[in-house]
Each structure stands twice: as C-alpha cells, then as structure tokens.
Short mmCIF file of C-alpha atoms in Angstrom, two decimals:
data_model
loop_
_atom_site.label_atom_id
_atom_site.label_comp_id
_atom_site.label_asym_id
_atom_site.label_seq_id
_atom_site.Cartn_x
_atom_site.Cartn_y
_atom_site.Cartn_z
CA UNK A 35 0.00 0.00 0.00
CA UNK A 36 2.26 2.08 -1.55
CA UNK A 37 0.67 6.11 -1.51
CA UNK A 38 1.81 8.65 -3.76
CA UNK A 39 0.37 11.08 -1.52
CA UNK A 40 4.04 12.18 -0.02
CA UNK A 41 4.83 13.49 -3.51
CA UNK A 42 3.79 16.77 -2.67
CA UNK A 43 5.17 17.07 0.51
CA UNK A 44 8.67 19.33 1.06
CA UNK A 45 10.50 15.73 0.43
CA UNK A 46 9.03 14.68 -2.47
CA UNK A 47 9.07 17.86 -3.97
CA UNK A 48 12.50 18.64 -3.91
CA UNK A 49 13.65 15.08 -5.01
CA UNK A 50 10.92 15.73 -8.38
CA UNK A 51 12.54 19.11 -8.77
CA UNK A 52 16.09 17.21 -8.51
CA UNK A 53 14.98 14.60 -11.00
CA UNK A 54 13.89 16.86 -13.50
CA UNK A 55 16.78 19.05 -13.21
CA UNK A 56 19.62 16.05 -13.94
CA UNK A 57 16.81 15.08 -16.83
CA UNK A 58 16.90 18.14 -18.42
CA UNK A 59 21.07 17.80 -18.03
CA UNK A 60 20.30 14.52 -19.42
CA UNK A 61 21.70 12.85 -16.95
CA UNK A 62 19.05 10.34 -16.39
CA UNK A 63 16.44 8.72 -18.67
CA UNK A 64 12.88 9.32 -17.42
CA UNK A 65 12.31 5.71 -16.99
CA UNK A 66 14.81 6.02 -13.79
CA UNK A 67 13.13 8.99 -12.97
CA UNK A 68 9.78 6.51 -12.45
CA UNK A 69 12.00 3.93 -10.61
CA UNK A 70 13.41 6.58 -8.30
CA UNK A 71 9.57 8.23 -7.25
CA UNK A 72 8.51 4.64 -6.98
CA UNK A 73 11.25 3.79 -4.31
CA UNK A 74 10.70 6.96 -2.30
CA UNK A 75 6.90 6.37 -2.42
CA UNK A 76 7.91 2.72 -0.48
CA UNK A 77 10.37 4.62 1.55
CA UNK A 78 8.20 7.20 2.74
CA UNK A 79 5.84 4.99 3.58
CA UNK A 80 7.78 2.69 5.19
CA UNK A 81 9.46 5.32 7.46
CA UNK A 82 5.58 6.95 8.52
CA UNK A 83 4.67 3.55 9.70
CA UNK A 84 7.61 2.09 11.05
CA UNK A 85 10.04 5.28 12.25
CA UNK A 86 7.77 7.38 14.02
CA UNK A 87 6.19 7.10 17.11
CA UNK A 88 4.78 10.49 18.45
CA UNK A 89 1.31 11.30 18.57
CA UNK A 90 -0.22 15.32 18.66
CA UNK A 91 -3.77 16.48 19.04
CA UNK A 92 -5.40 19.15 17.22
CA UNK A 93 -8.64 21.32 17.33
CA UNK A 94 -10.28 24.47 15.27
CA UNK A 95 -13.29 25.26 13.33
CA UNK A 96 -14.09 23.21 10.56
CA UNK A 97 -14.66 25.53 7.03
CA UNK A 98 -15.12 22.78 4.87
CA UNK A 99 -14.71 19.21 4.25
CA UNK A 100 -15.13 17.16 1.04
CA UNK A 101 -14.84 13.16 0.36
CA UNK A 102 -14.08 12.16 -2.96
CA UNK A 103 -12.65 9.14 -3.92
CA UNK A 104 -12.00 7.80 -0.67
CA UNK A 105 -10.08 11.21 0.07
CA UNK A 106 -11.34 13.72 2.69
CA UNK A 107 -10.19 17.39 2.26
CA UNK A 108 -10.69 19.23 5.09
CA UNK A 109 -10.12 23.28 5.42
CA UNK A 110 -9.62 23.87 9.48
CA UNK A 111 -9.75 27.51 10.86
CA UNK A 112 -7.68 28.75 14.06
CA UNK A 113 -6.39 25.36 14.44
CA UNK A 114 -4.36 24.26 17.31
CA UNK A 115 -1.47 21.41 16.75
CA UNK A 116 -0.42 19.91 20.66
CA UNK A 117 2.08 17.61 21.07
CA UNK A 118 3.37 16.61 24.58
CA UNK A 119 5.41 19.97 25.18
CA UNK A 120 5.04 22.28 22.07
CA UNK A 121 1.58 24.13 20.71
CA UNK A 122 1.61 25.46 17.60
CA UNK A 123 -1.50 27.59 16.13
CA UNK A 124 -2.35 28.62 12.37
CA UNK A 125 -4.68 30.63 11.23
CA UNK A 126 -5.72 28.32 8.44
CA UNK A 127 -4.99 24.16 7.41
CA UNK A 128 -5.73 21.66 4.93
CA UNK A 129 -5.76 18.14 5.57
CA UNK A 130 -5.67 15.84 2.91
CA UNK A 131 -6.13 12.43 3.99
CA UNK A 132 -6.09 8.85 1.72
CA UNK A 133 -8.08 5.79 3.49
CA UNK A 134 -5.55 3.92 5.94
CA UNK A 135 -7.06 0.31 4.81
CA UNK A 136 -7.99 1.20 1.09
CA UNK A 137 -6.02 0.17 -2.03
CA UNK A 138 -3.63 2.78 -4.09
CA UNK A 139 -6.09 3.30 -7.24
CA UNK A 140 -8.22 5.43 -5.50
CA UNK A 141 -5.24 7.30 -3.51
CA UNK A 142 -2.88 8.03 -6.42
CA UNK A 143 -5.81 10.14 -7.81
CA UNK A 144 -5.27 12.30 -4.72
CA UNK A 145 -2.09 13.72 -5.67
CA UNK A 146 -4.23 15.61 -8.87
CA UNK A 147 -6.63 16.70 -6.51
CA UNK A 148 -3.52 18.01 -3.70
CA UNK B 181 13.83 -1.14 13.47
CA UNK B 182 11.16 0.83 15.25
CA UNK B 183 12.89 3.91 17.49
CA UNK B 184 11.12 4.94 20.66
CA UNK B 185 11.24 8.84 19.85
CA UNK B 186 7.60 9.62 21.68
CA UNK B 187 9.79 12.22 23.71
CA UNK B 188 11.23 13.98 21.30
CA UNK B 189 9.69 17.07 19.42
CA UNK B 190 8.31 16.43 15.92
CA UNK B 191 10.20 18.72 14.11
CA UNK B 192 13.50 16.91 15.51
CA UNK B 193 11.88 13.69 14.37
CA UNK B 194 11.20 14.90 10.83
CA UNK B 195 15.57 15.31 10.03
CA UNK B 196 16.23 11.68 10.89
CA UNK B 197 13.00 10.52 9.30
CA UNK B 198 14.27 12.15 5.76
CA UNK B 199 17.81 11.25 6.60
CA UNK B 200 16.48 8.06 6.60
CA UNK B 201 14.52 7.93 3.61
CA UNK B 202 17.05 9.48 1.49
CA UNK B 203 19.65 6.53 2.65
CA UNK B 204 16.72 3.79 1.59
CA UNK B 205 15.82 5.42 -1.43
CA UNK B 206 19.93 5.47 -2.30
CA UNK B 207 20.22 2.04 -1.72
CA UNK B 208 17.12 0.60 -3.45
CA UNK B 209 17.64 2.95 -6.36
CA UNK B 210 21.86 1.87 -7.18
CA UNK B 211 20.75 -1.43 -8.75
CA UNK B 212 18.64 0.42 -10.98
CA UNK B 213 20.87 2.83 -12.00
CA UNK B 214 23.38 -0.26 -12.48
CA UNK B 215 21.08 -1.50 -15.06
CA UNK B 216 20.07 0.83 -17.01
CA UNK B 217 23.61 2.10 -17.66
CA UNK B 218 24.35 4.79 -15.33
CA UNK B 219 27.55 4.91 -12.38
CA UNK B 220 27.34 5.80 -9.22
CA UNK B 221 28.27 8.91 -9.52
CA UNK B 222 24.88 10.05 -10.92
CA UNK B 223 23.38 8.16 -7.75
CA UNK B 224 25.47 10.58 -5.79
CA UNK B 225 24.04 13.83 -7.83
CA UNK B 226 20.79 13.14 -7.04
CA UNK B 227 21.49 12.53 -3.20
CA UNK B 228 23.44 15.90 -3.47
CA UNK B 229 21.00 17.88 -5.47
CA UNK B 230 17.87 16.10 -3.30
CA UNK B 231 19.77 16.90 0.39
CA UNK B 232 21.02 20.73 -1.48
CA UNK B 233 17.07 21.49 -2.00
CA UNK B 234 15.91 20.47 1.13
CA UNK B 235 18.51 22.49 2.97
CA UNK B 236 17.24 25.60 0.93
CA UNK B 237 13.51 24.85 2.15
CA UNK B 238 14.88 25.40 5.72
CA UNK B 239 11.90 23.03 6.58
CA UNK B 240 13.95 20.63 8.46
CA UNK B 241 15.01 21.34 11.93
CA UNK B 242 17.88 19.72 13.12
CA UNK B 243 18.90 19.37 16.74
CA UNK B 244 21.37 21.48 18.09
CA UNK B 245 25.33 19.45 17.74
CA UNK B 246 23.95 16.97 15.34
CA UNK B 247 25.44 16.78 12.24
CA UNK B 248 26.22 13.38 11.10
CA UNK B 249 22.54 11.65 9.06
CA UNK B 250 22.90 7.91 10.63
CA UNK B 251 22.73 8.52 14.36
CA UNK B 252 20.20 8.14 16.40
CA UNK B 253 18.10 10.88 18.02
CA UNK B 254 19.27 10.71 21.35
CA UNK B 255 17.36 11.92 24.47
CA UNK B 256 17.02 15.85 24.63
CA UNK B 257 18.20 15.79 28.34
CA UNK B 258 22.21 14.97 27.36
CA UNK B 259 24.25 17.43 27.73
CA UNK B 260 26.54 18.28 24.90
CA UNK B 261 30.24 17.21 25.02
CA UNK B 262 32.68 19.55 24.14
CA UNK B 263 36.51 19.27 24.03
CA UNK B 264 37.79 19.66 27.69
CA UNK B 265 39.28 23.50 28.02
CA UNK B 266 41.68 24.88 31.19
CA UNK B 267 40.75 27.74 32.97
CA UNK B 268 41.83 29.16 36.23
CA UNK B 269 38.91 29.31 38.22
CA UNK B 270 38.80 32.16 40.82
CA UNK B 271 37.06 32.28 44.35
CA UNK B 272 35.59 35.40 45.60
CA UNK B 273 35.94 36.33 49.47
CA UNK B 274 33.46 37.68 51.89
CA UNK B 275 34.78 40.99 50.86
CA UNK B 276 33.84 40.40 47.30
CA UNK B 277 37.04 40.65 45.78
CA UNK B 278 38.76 37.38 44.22
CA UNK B 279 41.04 34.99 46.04
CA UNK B 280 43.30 33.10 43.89
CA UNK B 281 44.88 30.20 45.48
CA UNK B 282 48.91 29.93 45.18
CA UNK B 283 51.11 27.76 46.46
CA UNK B 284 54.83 28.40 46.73
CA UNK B 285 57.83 25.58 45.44
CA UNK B 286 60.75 25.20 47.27
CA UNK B 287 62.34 27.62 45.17
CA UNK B 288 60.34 30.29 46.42
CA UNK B 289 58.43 30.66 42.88
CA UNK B 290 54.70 30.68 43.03
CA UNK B 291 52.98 27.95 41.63
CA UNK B 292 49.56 28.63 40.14
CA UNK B 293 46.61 26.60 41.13
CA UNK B 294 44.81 25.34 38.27
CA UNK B 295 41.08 24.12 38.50
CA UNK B 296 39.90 21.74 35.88
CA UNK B 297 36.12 21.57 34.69
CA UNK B 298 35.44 19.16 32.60
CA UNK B 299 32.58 19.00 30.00
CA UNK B 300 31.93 22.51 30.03
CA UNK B 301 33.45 25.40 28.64
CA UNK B 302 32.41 29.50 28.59
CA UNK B 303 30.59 29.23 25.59
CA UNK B 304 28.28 26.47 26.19
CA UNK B 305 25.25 26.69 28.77
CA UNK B 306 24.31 23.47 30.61
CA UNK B 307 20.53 23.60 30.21
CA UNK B 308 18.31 20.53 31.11
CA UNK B 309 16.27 21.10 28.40
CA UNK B 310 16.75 21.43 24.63
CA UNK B 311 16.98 24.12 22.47
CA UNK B 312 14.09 24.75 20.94
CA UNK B 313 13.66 27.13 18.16
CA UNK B 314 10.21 28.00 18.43
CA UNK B 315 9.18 30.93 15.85
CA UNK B 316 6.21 33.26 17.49
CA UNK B 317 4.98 34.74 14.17
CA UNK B 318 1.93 33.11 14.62
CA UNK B 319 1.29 35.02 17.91
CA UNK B 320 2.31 38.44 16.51
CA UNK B 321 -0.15 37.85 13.40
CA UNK B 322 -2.71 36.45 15.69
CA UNK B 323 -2.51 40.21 17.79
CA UNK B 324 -2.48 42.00 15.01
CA UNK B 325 -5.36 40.49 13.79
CA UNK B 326 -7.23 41.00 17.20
CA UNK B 327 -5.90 44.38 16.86
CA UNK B 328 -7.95 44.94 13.52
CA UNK B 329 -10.85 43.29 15.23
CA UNK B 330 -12.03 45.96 17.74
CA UNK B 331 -12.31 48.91 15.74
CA UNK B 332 -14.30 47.15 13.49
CA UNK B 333 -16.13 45.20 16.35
CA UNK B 334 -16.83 48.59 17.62
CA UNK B 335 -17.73 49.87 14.46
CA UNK B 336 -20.43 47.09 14.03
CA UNK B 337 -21.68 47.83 17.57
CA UNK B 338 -21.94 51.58 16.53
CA UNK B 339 -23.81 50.82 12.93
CA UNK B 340 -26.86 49.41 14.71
CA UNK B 341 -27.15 51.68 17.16
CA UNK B 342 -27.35 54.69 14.36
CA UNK B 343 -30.03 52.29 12.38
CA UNK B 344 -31.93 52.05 15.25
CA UNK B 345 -31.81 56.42 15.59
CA UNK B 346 -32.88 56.63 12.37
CA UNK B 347 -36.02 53.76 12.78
CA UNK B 348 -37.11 55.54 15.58
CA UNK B 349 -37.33 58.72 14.06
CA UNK B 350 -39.02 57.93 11.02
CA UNK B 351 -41.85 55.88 13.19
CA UNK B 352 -42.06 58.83 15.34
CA UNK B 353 -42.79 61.14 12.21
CA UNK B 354 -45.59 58.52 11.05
CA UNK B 355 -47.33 58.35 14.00
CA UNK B 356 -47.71 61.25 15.23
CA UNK B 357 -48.75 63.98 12.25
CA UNK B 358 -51.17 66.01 14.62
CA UNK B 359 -48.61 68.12 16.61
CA UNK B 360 -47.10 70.79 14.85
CA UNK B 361 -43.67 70.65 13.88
CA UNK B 362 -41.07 72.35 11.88
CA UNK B 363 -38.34 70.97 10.31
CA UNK B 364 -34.82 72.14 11.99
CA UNK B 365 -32.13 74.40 10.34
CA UNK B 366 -30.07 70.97 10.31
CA UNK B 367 -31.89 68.92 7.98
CA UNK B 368 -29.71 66.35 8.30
CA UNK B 369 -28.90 66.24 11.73
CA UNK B 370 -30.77 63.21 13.32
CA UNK B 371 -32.37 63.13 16.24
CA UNK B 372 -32.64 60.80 19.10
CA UNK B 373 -36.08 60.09 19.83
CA UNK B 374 -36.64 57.44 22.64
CA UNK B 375 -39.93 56.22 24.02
CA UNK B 376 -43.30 57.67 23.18
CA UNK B 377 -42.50 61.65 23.69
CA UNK B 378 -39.99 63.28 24.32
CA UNK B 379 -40.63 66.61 26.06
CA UNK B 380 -37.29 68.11 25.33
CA UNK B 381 -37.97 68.65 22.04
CA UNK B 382 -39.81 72.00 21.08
CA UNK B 383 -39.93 71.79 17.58
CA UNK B 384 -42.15 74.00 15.78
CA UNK B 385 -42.89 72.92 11.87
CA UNK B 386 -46.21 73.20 9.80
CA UNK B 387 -47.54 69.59 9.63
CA UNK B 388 -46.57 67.69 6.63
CA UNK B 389 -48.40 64.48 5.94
CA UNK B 390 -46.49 61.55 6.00
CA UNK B 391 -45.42 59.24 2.99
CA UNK B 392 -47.43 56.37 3.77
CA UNK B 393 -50.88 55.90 3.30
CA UNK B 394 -53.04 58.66 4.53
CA UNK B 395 -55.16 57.51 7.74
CA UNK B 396 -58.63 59.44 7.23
CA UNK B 397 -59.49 61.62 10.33
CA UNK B 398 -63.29 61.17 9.82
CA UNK B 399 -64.50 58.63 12.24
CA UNK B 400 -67.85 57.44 11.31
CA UNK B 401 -68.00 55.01 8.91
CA UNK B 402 -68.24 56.69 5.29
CA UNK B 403 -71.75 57.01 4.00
CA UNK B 404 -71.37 56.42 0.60
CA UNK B 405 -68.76 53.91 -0.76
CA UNK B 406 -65.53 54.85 -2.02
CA UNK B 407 -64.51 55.69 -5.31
CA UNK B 408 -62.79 53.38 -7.43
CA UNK B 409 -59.06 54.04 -7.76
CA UNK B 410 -57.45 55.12 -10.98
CA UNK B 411 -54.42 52.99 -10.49
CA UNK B 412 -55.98 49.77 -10.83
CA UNK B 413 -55.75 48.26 -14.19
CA UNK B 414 -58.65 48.67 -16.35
CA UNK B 415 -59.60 44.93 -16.24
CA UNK B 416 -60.35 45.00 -12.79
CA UNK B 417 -61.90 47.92 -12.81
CA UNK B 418 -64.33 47.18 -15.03
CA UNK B 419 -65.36 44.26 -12.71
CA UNK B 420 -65.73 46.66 -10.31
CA UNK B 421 -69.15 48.94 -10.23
CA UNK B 422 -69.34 52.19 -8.72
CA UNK B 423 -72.02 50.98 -5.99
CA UNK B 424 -69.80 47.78 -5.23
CA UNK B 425 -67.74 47.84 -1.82
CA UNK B 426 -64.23 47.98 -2.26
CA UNK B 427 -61.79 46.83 0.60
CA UNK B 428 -58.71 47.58 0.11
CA UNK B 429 -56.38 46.59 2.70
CA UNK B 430 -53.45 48.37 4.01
CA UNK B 431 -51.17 46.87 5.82
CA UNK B 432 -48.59 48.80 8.17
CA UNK B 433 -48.89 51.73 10.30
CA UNK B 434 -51.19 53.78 8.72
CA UNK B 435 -53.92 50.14 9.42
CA UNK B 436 -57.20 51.20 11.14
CA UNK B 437 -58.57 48.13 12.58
CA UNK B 438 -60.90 50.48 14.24
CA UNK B 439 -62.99 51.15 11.00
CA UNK B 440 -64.31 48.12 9.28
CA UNK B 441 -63.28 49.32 5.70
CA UNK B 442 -60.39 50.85 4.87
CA UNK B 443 -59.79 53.41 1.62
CA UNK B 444 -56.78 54.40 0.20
CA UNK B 445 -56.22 57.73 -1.81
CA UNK B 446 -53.37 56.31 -3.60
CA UNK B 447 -54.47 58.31 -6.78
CA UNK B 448 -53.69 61.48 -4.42
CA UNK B 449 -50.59 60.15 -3.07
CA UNK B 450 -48.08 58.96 -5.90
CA UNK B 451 -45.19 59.01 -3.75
CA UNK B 452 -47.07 56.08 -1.88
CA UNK B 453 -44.55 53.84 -2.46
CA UNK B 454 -41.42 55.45 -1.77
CA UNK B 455 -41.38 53.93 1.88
CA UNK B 456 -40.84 50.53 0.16
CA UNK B 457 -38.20 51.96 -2.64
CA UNK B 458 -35.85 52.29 -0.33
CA UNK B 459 -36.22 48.90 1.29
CA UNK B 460 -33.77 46.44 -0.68
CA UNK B 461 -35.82 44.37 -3.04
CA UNK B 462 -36.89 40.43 -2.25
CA UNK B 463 -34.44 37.87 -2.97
CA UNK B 464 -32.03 40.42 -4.25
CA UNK B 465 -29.34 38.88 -1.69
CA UNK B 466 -30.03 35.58 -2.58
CA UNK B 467 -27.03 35.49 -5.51
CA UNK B 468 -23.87 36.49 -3.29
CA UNK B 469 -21.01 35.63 -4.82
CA UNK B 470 -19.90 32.86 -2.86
CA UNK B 471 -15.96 32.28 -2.51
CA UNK B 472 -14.33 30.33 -4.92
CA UNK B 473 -13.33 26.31 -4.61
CA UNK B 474 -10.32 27.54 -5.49
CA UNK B 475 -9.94 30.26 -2.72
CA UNK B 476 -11.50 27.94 -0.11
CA UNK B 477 -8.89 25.27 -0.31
CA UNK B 478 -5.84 27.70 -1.04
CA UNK B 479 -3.73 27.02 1.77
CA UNK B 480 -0.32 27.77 2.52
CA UNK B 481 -0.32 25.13 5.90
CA UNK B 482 -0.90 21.68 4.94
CA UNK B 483 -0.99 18.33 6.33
CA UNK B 484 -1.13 15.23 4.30
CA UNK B 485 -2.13 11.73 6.01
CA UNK B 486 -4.06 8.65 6.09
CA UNK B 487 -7.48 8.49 8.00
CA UNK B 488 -8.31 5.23 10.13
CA UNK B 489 -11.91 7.18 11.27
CA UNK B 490 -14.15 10.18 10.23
CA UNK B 491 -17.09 10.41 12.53
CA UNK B 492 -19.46 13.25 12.89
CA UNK B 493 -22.11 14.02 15.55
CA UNK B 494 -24.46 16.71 14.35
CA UNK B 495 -21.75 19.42 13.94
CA UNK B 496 -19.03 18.21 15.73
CA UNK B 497 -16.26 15.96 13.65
CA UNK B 498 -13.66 13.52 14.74
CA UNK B 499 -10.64 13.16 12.88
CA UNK B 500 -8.45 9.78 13.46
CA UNK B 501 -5.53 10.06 11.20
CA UNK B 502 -2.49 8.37 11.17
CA UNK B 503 0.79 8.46 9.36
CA UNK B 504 1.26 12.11 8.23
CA UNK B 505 3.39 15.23 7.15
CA UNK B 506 2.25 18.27 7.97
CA UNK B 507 3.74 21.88 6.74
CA UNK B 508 3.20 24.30 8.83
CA UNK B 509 4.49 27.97 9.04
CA UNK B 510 6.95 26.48 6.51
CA UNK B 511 8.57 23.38 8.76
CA UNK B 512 7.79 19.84 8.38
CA UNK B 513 6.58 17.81 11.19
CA UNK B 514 5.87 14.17 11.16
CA UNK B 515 3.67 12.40 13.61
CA UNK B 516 2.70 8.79 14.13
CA UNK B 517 -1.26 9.36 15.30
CA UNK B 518 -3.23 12.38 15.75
CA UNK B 519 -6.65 12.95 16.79
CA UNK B 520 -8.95 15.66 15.94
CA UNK B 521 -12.05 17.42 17.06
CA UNK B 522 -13.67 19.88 15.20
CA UNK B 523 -17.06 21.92 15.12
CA UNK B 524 -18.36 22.97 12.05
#
C-alpha cells in the first residue's frame, strides 16, 4: 500500500525538482526517474509507519470538508497542533487524507486533486 | 527497526526521518541505476542535489550538535560534550574581591593553582532542556489580527445603534402627524427620539403628511362607498361597479382596525410607495457571490495523512488520522497518530 500522496510534501518535492533538473542535463532517462519516485513512495511509507512514534492532538473550526474518492479534504480555521510539550497555532490548514485500509487506485488520484 | 522517539519534538523527528529515507531510497535505487547504464556517480548527484534542495527549504530542523545523518536521536536531556578547556577558576571572598589560590615551590616561585572543569566550557550553557527554536509569528499575526478586530467590532456595535436612531425617528414622524412641527435648520442632523415623547424637544414645523398611506381623520363610517381608484388596471376595474364595496387593505402603520373598511387615496398620493423603494428588493441577496473552490482550499499550511476514522455528531467531527506530514508555518513535522475534534 504504496501512496503517492508524499509526492507533494517538502520531500518529495525537492527530489521531483532534482529529477527533472539532472533530466533536463540529461543525466538520467525518465524511466529512472519513475524507478526513483517509486522507491521513495515505499520509503516514505515505510518510514511513517515504522520510524515514528509520536502522537499530537489538534482542534479548530471546521470551514469545509469534502470526500471524494476515498479522500477527505478538510479546510480547518484557528487550528491548534499539541504535542506533549510544544503548541503550535495557524490561522488556516488543509488536511488531505487517503483511506488507511484502502487500495492505491483510489489514492494516487489524490495527488491531482492536492 | 522501530525507534522509541515519543519524547522527542516532531520537528526533531522529521531530520532523521528524511535522513532516513534518502539513505533507503539510495540504496534501493543503485541497482537500478546499475542496469540501465548509469555509475554511481549520478546516484550521488541526485542525493546531493535532493539533500542541497531540502537544505534551501529550511523546513527541516535539526537538533542542536547533530550533524552526522545515521545517528540516532538521542534523548534531549544529554548534555553536549565539548573538548575539555583549562581555565583558572577564581574564588571570591566575603569581601567580594577574588582569592586566587597559590602555592609556593621550594624555590620560592609561586605555583599557580589550576582548576579543571570538565565537559563545560564558557561558551556552552548546561541547560536541562533542549533548544528549541520555536518561531512566534503566529502570535504576533494572531494580535495583530485581534488588533484589527475591535475597531471594526466597535464599528459594528456603533452601525446598529445609528439604524436604530434613524427607525425611531421615522416611526415617530408617522405616528404622530397632529402636533405641529417644523423641520430644523439641520436637515440632516438626526435626532434621538426614545420612548413615546420626548418633552425636550420643542420643535415648531407646519404639519406635513407623512409618505405612507393617509389615515382618514373622519371617524364614522363613510356614507357612501368609495370611489374606485385610478391605479388599478382597467380589467379589474371594469369588474368593479361604482355601488360595489371595495376593501382595500393596508397593511402597516397607517392600518385602522378600528374602522371596518379601509380606503386608500393612492391616486392622491403617488409618492405612496417610496417607503418601500428604499427597502432592498426580495431575494435580491439571494445570488452572493460565494468564494471560490479555489480560494477555499488555497492554503499555505498543509498536512497530508491517512485516516483510520471520520465520525461526525451533528456538527461536531472527529478526525483519526495516522501516518502524516504536515507543513506548517513552513517546517515539516511528522507524527505517528493524531486525533482531531472539530465543530463545524
């Protein structure tokens, strides 16, 4: 259950932006380019669910939410983030989130939608 | 290998988590590079160009005296080792000035007393607790935007206030045409008129009838029935005789429930209707322009996840999501669980 949903993230983002540099350079073929976003897909994934143990809390006001595809997108207001010591609060969030049992079809269409 | 890191901040998590994933994605990614033709070496420029990006992003927080990508994240409470430095420490006296010990060789040449302190040195503060850089942006934004708030909180207490000046007035004028009254020199000054009467007010103006419907000061019923109006089409006034009984109703102020029929001079009174031209017209507010999609779901913060549970009680949501990355204020954090509850 590999997602592509960590694409857009600040990791995935950066390795696309290094792929396509070193393509354009032609210094890769866009086939390893695939091979390379397929690995960090199970890498990412891998890490999230096996690396990490920490758990926050979060409130605010719920703008909107929308299910589509098995993906909710949810647009929170004056929300607060609480972990065990630290409190964070933004004005504004979006939380995109992929079903945690469902199969990839449906998720990979949520990277269009991000 | 799972690490315990339930202590340790987020944002500390989130370097060895992509430390981590670059490594694995390294690895898994040399065969393939192998095969299809390419060395090493273009293995290494992507790791360099990938790590090079995310540095620039400054979304990554590393702990303070970390540097190498393997370790482990170690327990916030350690105090950093530094290279062991010699200093003369000095004692101060009752007095308050220094004492500095000496002792004497048998050559009659002092011999300085040197302290050693190890672990520490001047430039490094032994503090229990990490470092934590902690940007309070939010909390400056957050009074600014208070700030803004009260003068226009106080601006929307003042607007009703003045609406309700102004609706008092105008009833005042409609229901009470007998006494004299003049209009002031300041036309457009309004004034405050609370209750029934105010006796403050000696105003002196000739009496002007008011723009609604004219009440008719005869109080017997009229003996013969009124005339038709001109203002009704001609179709219905042809179904109407002279002799017939015409109610016309009038709703408002001006109503007489009094008198059992009501008439209307409307022919006399063409301005009859300029009460309700200034009253915004029905269903005229019914097309705002609502915000875009586009606009609702532009968002600089964002946190992308799996969901093991939506639920929703009448307006109030709970989020179980798992497994996520979240941007926020421009740093990563990663987290394991989190749990949400939200009114809408």
């Amino acid at each position: 259950m590999n997602y592509q949903l960590y694409r857009n993230t600040t990791l995935g983002t950066t390795l696309i932006d290094s792929l396509d540099e070193l393509i354009q350079q032609q210094a890769i073929s866009h086939s390893l380019r695939q091979k390379v976003l397929e690995e960090f897909d199970k890498a990412i994934n891998y890490a999230l669910a096996n690396k990490v143990r920490n758990r926050i809390t979060f409130k605010g006001k719920l703008n909107t939410y929308r299910f589509c595809d098995n993906v909710w997108t949810f647009v929170i207001e004056n929300a607060e983030f609480r972990e065990v010591i630290d409190c964070i609060q933004v004005p504004k969030v979006k939380v995109v989130a992929c079903d945690g049992k469902g199969n990839t079809v449906h998720n990979r269409q949520a990277v269009d939608d991000y | 290998m799972v690490f315990p890191q339930t202590s340790v901040p987020s944002h500390y998590i989130t370097a060895s988590v992509y430390d981590g994933v670059i490594s694995d994605v390294m690895k898994a990614c040399r065969d393939a590079f192998i095969e299809e033709g390419y060395d090493e070496a273009s293995l290494l420029d992507v790791k360099r160009l990938w790590t090079r990006k995310l540095a620039e992003t400054k979304a990554v927080t590393r702990q303070p005296g970390r540097q190498s990508q393997q370790q482990v994240v170690r327990q916030p409470q350690q105090i950093v080792r530094q290279p062991q430095q010699v200093y003369i420490q000095r004692q101060v006296s009752q007095d308050g000035r220094p004492i500095q010990r000496r002792q004497f060789t048998s050559n009659g040449q002092p011999v300085q007393y040197v302290q050693y302190r190890s672990n520490q040195s001047p430039n490094v503060q032994q503090s229990p607790q990490p470092q934590r850089i902690y940007v309070q942006r939010p909390q400056q934004v957050q009074t600014q935007y208070i700030v803004q708030q009260r003068p226009q909180h106080s601006q929307q207490q003042r607007q009703p206030q003045q609406q309700r000046i102004i609706v008092q007035n105008n009833r005042a004028q409609n229901l009470s045409p007998g006494p004299s009254h003049r209009a002031s020199p300041n036309s457009n000054h309004v004034h405050q008129l609370d209750g029934t009467s105010d006796d403050k007010l000696e105003l002196e103006s000739e009496v002007t009838p008011a723009p609604s419907i004219e009440v008719p000061e005869t109080k017997s019923a009229p003996a013969n029935p009124p005339p038709i109006p001109t203002t009704l089409p001609e179709s219905i006034r042809s179904l109407l005789d002279e002799d017939s009984e015409i109610i016309i109703q009038i709703d408002g102020v001006g109503d007489d429930v009094s008198s059992g029929s009501l008439s209307s001079s409307s022919s006399d009174d063409p301005d009859s209707d300029t009460e309700h031209v200034d009253e915004p017209a029905l269903n005229s507010d019914d097309n705002c322009p609502s915000p875009g999609v586009d606009e609702t779901f532009d968002c600089e913060n964002i946190l992308v996840c799996k969901y093991d549970k939506i639920t929703r009680n009448k307006n109030q949501w709970k989020m179980q999501i798992k497994e996520g990355i979240m941007n926020i204020k421009g740093y990563d954090h990663v987290f394991w669980k989190a749990l949400g509850d939200t009114p809408w």
